[in-house]
Amino acid sequence: MTGAIDPALLIASLMVAATPLVLAAIGELVVEKAGVLNLGVEGMMIVGAICGFAIAVESGSPLAGFVAAAAGGAVLSLLFGVLTQVLLSNQVATGLALTLFGLGISSLMGQSYVGIKPPGTPRLDLGPLSDLPFLGTALFSHDWVVYFSIALTAAVWWFLNRSRAGLTLRAVGENHDAAHALGIKVIAVRLMAIAFGGACAGLGGAYLSLVRVPQWTEGMTAGAGWIALAIVVFGAWRAGRVLLGAYLFGGVTVLQLNLQAAGSALPVEYLSMSPYLITIAVLVVMSARRGRARLGAPASLGRVFHAAS
Amino acid sequence: MSDGGDLLTLDGLTKAYPGVVANDDVSFAIAPGRIHALLGENGAGKSTLVKTVYGLVKPDTGTMRLAGADYTPASPQAARAAGVAMVFQHFSLFDALDVAENVALGMEDPPPRRQLARRIREVSRDYGLPLDPGRIVGDLSAGERQRVEIVRCLLQNPQLLIMDEPTSVLTPQEVEILFRTLRQLAAEGTAILYISHKLEEIRALCDSATILRLGKVVATCTPAEKSARELAELMVGTTLATPARAAGGRGETLLTLDALSQPALGPFGTPLREISLEVGAGEIVGIGGVAGNGQDELLMALSGETRVRRDAIRLRGAAVGHLGPVARRRLGLLTAPEERLGHAAAPDMSLTENAVLSAHVRQRLARRGFVDWRRAKDYAEHVIAAFDVRTPGPGHAARSLSGGNLQKFVIGREVMQKPDLLVVNQPTWGVDASAAAAIRQALLDLAAGGAGVIAISQDLDELMEISDRFAALNEGRLSPPRAAQGLTVEEIGLMLGGAHDMEVAHAH
């Protein structure tokens, strides 16, 4: 039944499918490490998708599109940042509102872009590596964004665990009152983290509209932002595991598509449900297994910081 | 120097918040190598004053001079750069980070990790405060956590070290070691500003003292020349009544804990290990211990918030371990937890509503599922009157009350239900002296009326004052209880688990 699936192509499409999740999840990881729960990832992704698509089409340059997507996501996330950090609104409600707002404004912005093909993002020529049998097809024949997302994960790991600024950021997420008492500017750190998260989500969205699909349709993120949020929990707030989680979820998505194409006996609806069902199952298992998993969770996550005195 | 050799001079500092003047024209000076006490009740303005010195609060008027130069720190960083370091009352530590990371966060320009770890080891050895830089702070004892804070300060070679209530969570042995460290620092020329309300400690340690009351300096003295009682009366401004206790024997056994065990709740929780205890009618059993040794877990097991083995808890012989809080209340086992806002009381609900939450069963404030608001309001007013709770009325939110007044209300709410057995955790934490005396008196009266009381507290003076028997919690284990009368500080310290291997370090 699955004989029609070529493993090398499967891995290749897995990496492509996982890349938007990697980008969005690694951004959200930094946001949550700073103690902020931004549930608006889906909204920021789709705004990034349309910003990137529109600019890429207008300028003819996919790179300009990705830059615009990052900027769009960051701007939208800063709206969330100002509301929650400066005006002290509730993070959960504001995050949900951000998703709805993002879905709405993106379909408004995208009205004249439906049905257009964006400029293509070329594959990176890795010379002899791309010509390797199997590995060449599976790993070394992708566009630059795929490699960028992996490099970004490594950079975020280094930042969080090795740099002074990353230590400050973790301290803010761990105990914002103590951080304030030490003279760390809690709100400034969090706003920067939120903007970074927004930019990453925007990039993830643009990857969907410019490379993976590639075209613009309303609501095209189809829950990818929610899966990214789940991946952060799944990865226990660690960069490496977040990457692993994103590839796992990407794999499930690709596999179900391939099974559909291969004419699986299971009804299509069940197959398309599977990534989301697995998301829920993983979250349940993770939260049931207390102790160690919780160690990674920033202690001030989602709590409102109000500087006394 | 024009300042007569003083390191820090405060002159006419005033800081007003809406509705309250926290500091009113405060002036004093500290010389290098001296340990200066800042004494006062909660709300006397001590915290605001030290936050001003540490750059967290800007004074409205007044000036500070440090080492002969004008000193106006805009931030804690600026204060640290000027040589002022502070050890906080509520530790400003990060549980999930390790010791070295916590120390690095408090430094302006931390050296690379390996070098920092070596310096932490050196400094902690020199001052008799052993620390492993690689350990996660969430796993450390309260005394060890304080060492992290102190070492963090010492690494910056401060001219002035501010200690805010440093001994409230330490065992007597740990206090002794801390004092040795502070004296060593003072001998090396560091000035220390020591904030506390523990008068005996101040008399033993400090060279001079400034006493604050309602934001004003009311006296400056040499603490060794005053008695603890004189100092207390300067702080409070009135004479203090010592709680009166009626002599009474222990009656029938009310509560029996039989090898009560419970796994830890959460990654930094403490498991309860085989706790056995009997509480009789008319007696107060004091349970001491350093914070984080299972106090919260014990209270939750007794209240019914966590269920335990059926016969691990027996009330008058009946097994109640499997029952929830409401069923236990019905049987006469009442509890008052430590955290006032959010655990003992719902902050945004009115006092009447808060009264209903815990008293509806025993005071029949609800019938057939409907709240009888008139009875509820009467009951709340009854508690307010009997416990002298200062509030405009029972319709006000719990959050609007001061700590002492809310504590009087939540303790009063349980006491007025005439419990057979009452468990209180930290009954007078953060409460001013007169309210604390009233609460202790209420517990003594309750016991005199034939109820059993378990008082869990970190304040050993309090426990010695009210308890008939004393037991210590250490890493979730309860020591066998001993008669409180005649227990010495050393014996209590040993019961509390000694000083976590610190003696060895100072012996060198």
PDB file of C-alpha atoms in Angstrom, chain B residues 33-254:
ATOM      1  CA  GLY B  33      33.169  48.539  59.839  1.00  0.00           C
ATOM      2  CA  ARG B  34      30.060  49.105  61.924  1.00  0.00           C
ATOM      3  CA  ILE B  35      26.891  47.003  62.061  1.00  0.00           C
ATOM      4  CA  HIS B  36      23.939  49.338  62.211  1.00  0.00           C
ATOM      5  CA  ALA B  37      20.438  48.042  62.947  1.00  0.00           C
ATOM      6  CA  LEU B  38      17.287  49.431  61.434  1.00  0.00           C
ATOM      7  CA  LEU B  39      14.399  48.488  63.683  1.00  0.00           C
ATOM      8  CA  GLY B  40      10.709  48.890  63.248  1.00  0.00           C
ATOM      9  CA  GLU B  41       7.349  47.206  62.906  1.00  0.00           C
ATOM     10  CA  ASN B  42       5.913  46.096  59.591  1.00  0.00           C
ATOM     11  CA  GLY B  43       4.873  49.253  57.821  1.00  0.00           C
ATOM     12  CA  ALA B  44       7.308  51.432  59.735  1.00  0.00           C
ATOM     13  CA  GLY B  45       9.117  52.258  56.492  1.00  0.00           C
ATOM     14  CA  LYS B  46      12.210  50.057  56.766  1.00  0.00           C
ATOM     15  CA  SER B  47      11.767  48.458  53.365  1.00  0.00           C
ATOM     16  CA  THR B  48      11.153  51.759  51.607  1.00  0.00           C
ATOM     17  CA  LEU B  49      14.249  53.194  53.214  1.00  0.00           C
ATOM     18  CA  VAL B  50      16.572  50.393  52.148  1.00  0.00           C
ATOM     19  CA  LYS B  51      15.048  50.343  48.682  1.00  0.00           C
ATOM     20  CA  THR B  52      15.946  54.039  48.494  1.00  0.00           C
ATOM     21  CA  VAL B  53      19.527  53.265  49.430  1.00  0.00           C
ATOM     22  CA  TYR B  54      19.591  50.426  46.888  1.00  0.00           C
ATOM     23  CA  GLY B  55      18.240  52.596  44.071  1.00  0.00           C
ATOM     24  CA  LEU B  56      14.840  50.921  43.700  1.00  0.00           C
ATOM     25  CA  VAL B  57      12.907  53.894  45.094  1.00  0.00           C
ATOM     26  CA  LYS B  58      13.537  57.590  44.474  1.00  0.00           C
ATOM     27  CA  PRO B  59      13.043  59.806  47.526  1.00  0.00           C
ATOM     28  CA  ASP B  60      10.777  62.858  47.252  1.00  0.00           C
ATOM     29  CA  THR B  61      13.180  65.019  49.219  1.00  0.00           C
ATOM     30  CA  GLY B  62      16.391  64.537  51.152  1.00  0.00           C
ATOM     31  CA  THR B  63      19.952  63.661  50.242  1.00  0.00           C
ATOM     32  CA  MET B  64      22.338  60.744  50.653  1.00  0.00           C
ATOM     33  CA  ARG B  65      26.122  60.831  50.737  1.00  0.00           C
ATOM     34  CA  LEU B  66      28.308  57.781  50.256  1.00  0.00           C
ATOM     35  CA  ALA B  67      32.005  57.919  51.148  1.00  0.00           C
ATOM     36  CA  GLY B  68      31.924  61.709  51.094  1.00  0.00           C
ATOM     37  CA  ALA B  69      30.328  62.083  47.660  1.00  0.00           C
ATOM     38  CA  ASP B  70      26.733  62.779  46.702  1.00  0.00           C
ATOM     39  CA  TYR B  71      24.878  59.524  46.192  1.00  0.00           C
ATOM     40  CA  THR B  72      21.738  59.372  44.063  1.00  0.00           C
ATOM     41  CA  PRO B  73      21.480  55.865  42.625  1.00  0.00           C
ATOM     42  CA  ALA B  74      19.064  55.736  39.691  1.00  0.00           C
ATOM     43  CA  SER B  75      18.930  51.935  39.663  1.00  0.00           C
ATOM     44  CA  PRO B  76      20.222  48.897  41.544  1.00  0.00           C
ATOM     45  CA  GLN B  77      23.011  48.670  38.979  1.00  0.00           C
ATOM     46  CA  ALA B  78      24.156  52.164  39.931  1.00  0.00           C
ATOM     47  CA  ALA B  79      23.972  51.269  43.614  1.00  0.00           C
ATOM     48  CA  ARG B  80      26.042  48.135  43.068  1.00  0.00           C
ATOM     49  CA  ALA B  81      28.579  50.097  41.059  1.00  0.00           C
ATOM     50  CA  ALA B  82      28.897  52.492  44.002  1.00  0.00           C
ATOM     51  CA  GLY B  83      29.629  49.592  46.351  1.00  0.00           C
ATOM     52  CA  VAL B  84      26.218  48.953  47.896  1.00  0.00           C
ATOM     53  CA  ALA B  85      24.984  45.345  47.962  1.00  0.00           C
ATOM     54  CA  MET B  86      21.766  43.938  49.338  1.00  0.00           C
ATOM     55  CA  VAL B  87      20.508  40.582  50.571  1.00  0.00           C
ATOM     56  CA  PHE B  88      16.753  40.513  50.187  1.00  0.00           C
ATOM     57  CA  GLN B  89      14.168  39.388  52.716  1.00  0.00           C
ATOM     58  CA  HIS B  90      12.311  37.317  50.157  1.00  0.00           C
ATOM     59  CA  PHE B  91      15.173  35.785  48.299  1.00  0.00           C
ATOM     60  CA  SER B  92      15.619  37.245  44.866  1.00  0.00           C
ATOM     61  CA  LEU B  93      16.738  33.925  43.472  1.00  0.00           C
ATOM     62  CA  PHE B  94      15.733  31.912  40.434  1.00  0.00           C
ATOM     63  CA  ASP B  95      14.735  28.363  41.353  1.00  0.00           C
ATOM     64  CA  ALA B  96      15.342  26.730  37.997  1.00  0.00           C
ATOM     65  CA  LEU B  97      18.811  28.223  37.508  1.00  0.00           C
ATOM     66  CA  ASP B  98      21.990  26.971  39.166  1.00  0.00           C
ATOM     67  CA  VAL B  99      24.050  28.764  41.802  1.00  0.00           C
ATOM     68  CA  ALA B 100      26.616  30.195  39.388  1.00  0.00           C
ATOM     69  CA  GLU B 101      23.915  31.536  37.066  1.00  0.00           C
ATOM     70  CA  ASN B 102      22.136  33.163  39.991  1.00  0.00           C
ATOM     71  CA  VAL B 103      25.345  34.798  41.135  1.00  0.00           C
ATOM     72  CA  ALA B 104      26.161  35.970  37.599  1.00  0.00           C
ATOM     73  CA  LEU B 105      22.769  37.664  37.303  1.00  0.00           C
ATOM     74  CA  GLY B 106      23.509  39.864  40.298  1.00  0.00           C
ATOM     75  CA  MET B 107      26.877  41.020  38.969  1.00  0.00           C
ATOM     76  CA  GLU B 108      27.567  43.872  36.589  1.00  0.00           C
ATOM     77  CA  ASP B 109      30.328  42.189  34.673  1.00  0.00           C
ATOM     78  CA  PRO B 110      30.496  38.496  35.522  1.00  0.00           C
ATOM     79  CA  PRO B 111      33.638  36.592  34.591  1.00  0.00           C
ATOM     80  CA  PRO B 112      33.393  33.487  32.369  1.00  0.00           C
ATOM     81  CA  ARG B 113      31.583  30.583  33.948  1.00  0.00           C
ATOM     82  CA  ARG B 114      34.540  28.463  34.986  1.00  0.00           C
ATOM     83  CA  GLN B 115      36.364  31.386  36.562  1.00  0.00           C
ATOM     84  CA  LEU B 116      33.169  32.466  38.319  1.00  0.00           C
ATOM     85  CA  ALA B 117      32.652  28.978  39.741  1.00  0.00           C
ATOM     86  CA  ARG B 118      36.187  29.063  41.142  1.00  0.00           C
ATOM     87  CA  ARG B 119      35.661  32.471  42.737  1.00  0.00           C
ATOM     88  CA  ILE B 120      32.360  31.315  44.263  1.00  0.00           C
ATOM     89  CA  ARG B 121      34.184  28.392  45.850  1.00  0.00           C
ATOM     90  CA  GLU B 122      36.972  30.654  47.139  1.00  0.00           C
ATOM     91  CA  VAL B 123      34.725  33.315  48.645  1.00  0.00           C
ATOM     92  CA  SER B 124      32.327  30.811  50.138  1.00  0.00           C
ATOM     93  CA  ARG B 125      35.237  28.976  51.764  1.00  0.00           C
ATOM     94  CA  ASP B 126      36.845  32.170  53.106  1.00  0.00           C
ATOM     95  CA  TYR B 127      33.639  33.201  54.828  1.00  0.00           C
ATOM     96  CA  GLY B 128      32.553  29.753  55.993  1.00  0.00           C
ATOM     97  CA  LEU B 129      29.589  29.534  53.630  1.00  0.00           C
ATOM     98  CA  PRO B 130      30.213  26.394  51.535  1.00  0.00           C
ATOM     99  CA  LEU B 131      28.417  26.356  48.192  1.00  0.00           C
ATOM    100  CA  ASP B 132      28.497  24.171  45.106  1.00  0.00           C
ATOM    101  CA  PRO B 133      28.212  26.484  42.055  1.00  0.00           C
ATOM    102  CA  GLY B 134      26.630  23.780  39.908  1.00  0.00           C
ATOM    103  CA  ARG B 135      23.603  22.994  42.036  1.00  0.00           C
ATOM    104  CA  ILE B 136      20.079  24.049  41.082  1.00  0.00           C
ATOM    105  CA  VAL B 137      18.867  26.683  43.537  1.00  0.00           C
ATOM    106  CA  GLY B 138      15.385  25.151  43.797  1.00  0.00           C
ATOM    107  CA  ASP B 139      16.929  22.127  45.537  1.00  0.00           C
ATOM    108  CA  LEU B 140      18.766  24.138  48.214  1.00  0.00           C
ATOM    109  CA  SER B 141      17.697  24.687  51.815  1.00  0.00           C
ATOM    110  CA  ALA B 142      16.719  28.157  52.977  1.00  0.00           C
ATOM    111  CA  GLY B 143      20.084  28.627  54.667  1.00  0.00           C
ATOM    112  CA  GLU B 144      21.957  27.613  51.529  1.00  0.00           C
ATOM    113  CA  ARG B 145      19.838  29.943  49.424  1.00  0.00           C
ATOM    114  CA  GLN B 146      20.764  32.791  51.662  1.00  0.00           C
ATOM    115  CA  ARG B 147      24.420  31.880  51.228  1.00  0.00           C
ATOM    116  CA  VAL B 148      23.942  32.251  47.470  1.00  0.00           C
ATOM    117  CA  GLU B 149      22.678  35.788  48.024  1.00  0.00           C
ATOM    118  CA  ILE B 150      25.465  36.673  50.413  1.00  0.00           C
ATOM    119  CA  VAL B 151      28.181  35.242  48.188  1.00  0.00           C
ATOM    120  CA  ARG B 152      26.672  37.136  45.263  1.00  0.00           C
ATOM    121  CA  CYS B 153      27.092  40.331  47.271  1.00  0.00           C
ATOM    122  CA  LEU B 154      30.569  39.505  48.548  1.00  0.00           C
ATOM    123  CA  LEU B 155      31.941  38.869  45.055  1.00  0.00           C
ATOM    124  CA  GLN B 156      31.499  42.567  44.361  1.00  0.00           C
ATOM    125  CA  ASN B 157      33.531  43.658  47.421  1.00  0.00           C
ATOM    126  CA  PRO B 158      30.804  45.961  48.738  1.00  0.00           C
ATOM    127  CA  GLN B 159      31.495  48.925  51.033  1.00  0.00           C
ATOM    128  CA  LEU B 160      27.986  48.648  52.425  1.00  0.00           C
ATOM    129  CA  LEU B 161      26.004  45.442  52.788  1.00  0.00           C
ATOM    130  CA  ILE B 162      22.262  45.677  53.429  1.00  0.00           C
ATOM    131  CA  MET B 163      20.643  42.646  55.074  1.00  0.00           C
ATOM    132  CA  ASP B 164      16.837  42.664  55.071  1.00  0.00           C
ATOM    133  CA  GLU B 165      15.413  40.311  57.735  1.00  0.00           C
ATOM    134  CA  PRO B 166      18.134  37.733  57.091  1.00  0.00           C
ATOM    135  CA  THR B 167      17.448  35.355  59.954  1.00  0.00           C
ATOM    136  CA  SER B 168      13.714  34.773  59.660  1.00  0.00           C
ATOM    137  CA  VAL B 169      14.219  31.470  57.831  1.00  0.00           C
ATOM    138  CA  LEU B 170      17.360  30.173  59.555  1.00  0.00           C
ATOM    139  CA  THR B 171      17.920  27.661  62.324  1.00  0.00           C
ATOM    140  CA  PRO B 172      19.661  29.029  65.440  1.00  0.00           C
ATOM    141  CA  GLN B 173      22.936  27.399  64.375  1.00  0.00           C
ATOM    142  CA  GLU B 174      22.699  28.955  60.942  1.00  0.00           C
ATOM    143  CA  VAL B 175      22.070  32.320  62.582  1.00  0.00           C
ATOM    144  CA  GLU B 176      25.259  31.875  64.627  1.00  0.00           C
ATOM    145  CA  ILE B 177      27.252  31.156  61.469  1.00  0.00           C
ATOM    146  CA  LEU B 178      25.727  34.124  59.690  1.00  0.00           C
ATOM    147  CA  PHE B 179      26.695  36.365  62.597  1.00  0.00           C
ATOM    148  CA  ARG B 180      30.270  35.120  62.480  1.00  0.00           C
ATOM    149  CA  THR B 181      30.394  35.924  58.774  1.00  0.00           C
ATOM    150  CA  LEU B 182      28.964  39.394  59.353  1.00  0.00           C
ATOM    151  CA  ARG B 183      31.398  40.140  62.166  1.00  0.00           C
ATOM    152  CA  GLN B 184      34.279  39.006  59.969  1.00  0.00           C
ATOM    153  CA  LEU B 185      33.054  41.337  57.229  1.00  0.00           C
ATOM    154  CA  ALA B 186      32.703  44.243  59.644  1.00  0.00           C
ATOM    155  CA  ALA B 187      36.221  43.607  60.939  1.00  0.00           C
ATOM    156  CA  GLU B 188      37.422  43.914  57.337  1.00  0.00           C
ATOM    157  CA  GLY B 189      35.837  47.358  57.139  1.00  0.00           C
ATOM    158  CA  THR B 190      32.498  46.689  55.464  1.00  0.00           C
ATOM    159  CA  ALA B 191      29.578  48.644  56.878  1.00  0.00           C
ATOM    160  CA  ILE B 192      26.435  46.583  57.424  1.00  0.00           C
ATOM    161  CA  LEU B 193      22.879  47.865  57.585  1.00  0.00           C
ATOM    162  CA  TYR B 194      20.936  45.167  59.369  1.00  0.00           C
ATOM    163  CA  ILE B 195      17.157  45.146  59.300  1.00  0.00           C
ATOM    164  CA  SER B 196      15.244  42.968  61.683  1.00  0.00           C
ATOM    165  CA  HIS B 197      12.560  42.884  64.269  1.00  0.00           C
ATOM    166  CA  LYS B 198      14.301  40.171  66.278  1.00  0.00           C
ATOM    167  CA  LEU B 199      15.497  42.200  69.213  1.00  0.00           C
ATOM    168  CA  GLU B 200      17.787  39.703  70.904  1.00  0.00           C
ATOM    169  CA  GLU B 201      19.716  39.239  67.677  1.00  0.00           C
ATOM    170  CA  ILE B 202      20.143  42.956  67.289  1.00  0.00           C
ATOM    171  CA  ARG B 203      21.330  43.290  70.848  1.00  0.00           C
ATOM    172  CA  ALA B 204      23.894  40.557  70.241  1.00  0.00           C
ATOM    173  CA  LEU B 205      25.128  41.745  66.857  1.00  0.00           C
ATOM    174  CA  CYS B 206      24.697  45.447  66.223  1.00  0.00           C
ATOM    175  CA  ASP B 207      26.834  48.410  67.312  1.00  0.00           C
ATOM    176  CA  SER B 208      24.102  50.997  66.924  1.00  0.00           C
ATOM    177  CA  ALA B 209      20.428  51.107  66.030  1.00  0.00           C
ATOM    178  CA  THR B 210      17.950  53.482  64.451  1.00  0.00           C
ATOM    179  CA  ILE B 211      14.332  52.849  65.354  1.00  0.00           C
ATOM    180  CA  LEU B 212      11.567  53.780  62.927  1.00  0.00           C
ATOM    181  CA  ARG B 213       7.904  54.142  63.745  1.00  0.00           C
ATOM    182  CA  LEU B 214       5.333  55.167  61.117  1.00  0.00           C
ATOM    183  CA  GLY B 215       8.096  56.421  58.852  1.00  0.00           C
ATOM    184  CA  LYS B 216       9.825  58.639  61.421  1.00  0.00           C
ATOM    185  CA  VAL B 217      13.034  58.089  63.368  1.00  0.00           C
ATOM    186  CA  VAL B 218      11.903  57.795  66.983  1.00  0.00           C
ATOM    187  CA  ALA B 219      15.210  56.843  68.591  1.00  0.00           C
ATOM    188  CA  THR B 220      18.868  56.123  67.974  1.00  0.00           C
ATOM    189  CA  CYS B 221      20.596  53.990  70.561  1.00  0.00           C
ATOM    190  CA  THR B 222      23.190  51.384  71.334  1.00  0.00           C
ATOM    191  CA  PRO B 223      21.143  48.175  71.416  1.00  0.00           C
ATOM    192  CA  ALA B 224      23.356  46.367  73.911  1.00  0.00           C
ATOM    193  CA  GLU B 225      22.529  49.030  76.493  1.00  0.00           C
ATOM    194  CA  LYS B 226      18.773  48.561  76.177  1.00  0.00           C
ATOM    195  CA  SER B 227      16.649  45.576  77.114  1.00  0.00           C
ATOM    196  CA  ALA B 228      14.679  43.774  74.432  1.00  0.00           C
ATOM    197  CA  ARG B 229      11.509  45.036  76.052  1.00  0.00           C
ATOM    198  CA  GLU B 230      12.643  48.669  75.926  1.00  0.00           C
ATOM    199  CA  LEU B 231      13.483  48.278  72.239  1.00  0.00           C
ATOM    200  CA  ALA B 232      10.119  46.667  71.533  1.00  0.00           C
ATOM    201  CA  GLU B 233       8.262  49.455  73.250  1.00  0.00           C
ATOM    202  CA  LEU B 234      10.229  52.051  71.291  1.00  0.00           C
ATOM    203  CA  MET B 235       9.187  50.236  68.109  1.00  0.00           C
ATOM    204  CA  VAL B 236       5.526  49.915  68.972  1.00  0.00           C
ATOM    205  CA  GLY B 237       5.133  53.140  70.930  1.00  0.00           C
ATOM    206  CA  THR B 238       3.065  51.525  73.677  1.00  0.00           C
ATOM    207  CA  THR B 239       3.641  48.990  76.392  1.00  0.00           C
ATOM    208  CA  LEU B 240       3.174  45.414  75.259  1.00  0.00           C
ATOM    209  CA  ALA B 241       0.993  42.803  76.874  1.00  0.00           C
ATOM    210  CA  THR B 242       2.454  39.311  77.125  1.00  0.00           C
ATOM    211  CA  PRO B 243      -0.141  36.677  76.241  1.00  0.00           C
ATOM    212  CA  ALA B 244      -1.597  35.108  79.352  1.00  0.00           C
ATOM    213  CA  ARG B 245      -1.868  31.355  79.447  1.00  0.00           C
ATOM    214  CA  ALA B 246      -3.987  29.343  81.779  1.00  0.00           C
ATOM    215  CA  ALA B 247      -2.346  26.256  83.185  1.00  0.00           C
ATOM    216  CA  GLY B 248      -4.282  23.210  82.107  1.00  0.00           C
ATOM    217  CA  GLY B 249      -3.561  19.558  81.632  1.00  0.00           C
ATOM    218  CA  ARG B 250      -3.871  17.613  78.420  1.00  0.00           C
ATOM    219  CA  GLY B 251      -7.255  16.009  77.920  1.00  0.00           C
ATOM    220  CA  GLU B 252      -8.414  13.104  75.785  1.00  0.00           C
ATOM    221  CA  THR B 253      -6.620  12.473  72.492  1.00  0.00           C
ATOM    222  CA  LEU B 254      -8.361  14.335  69.672  1.00  0.00           C
TER     223      LEU B 254
END
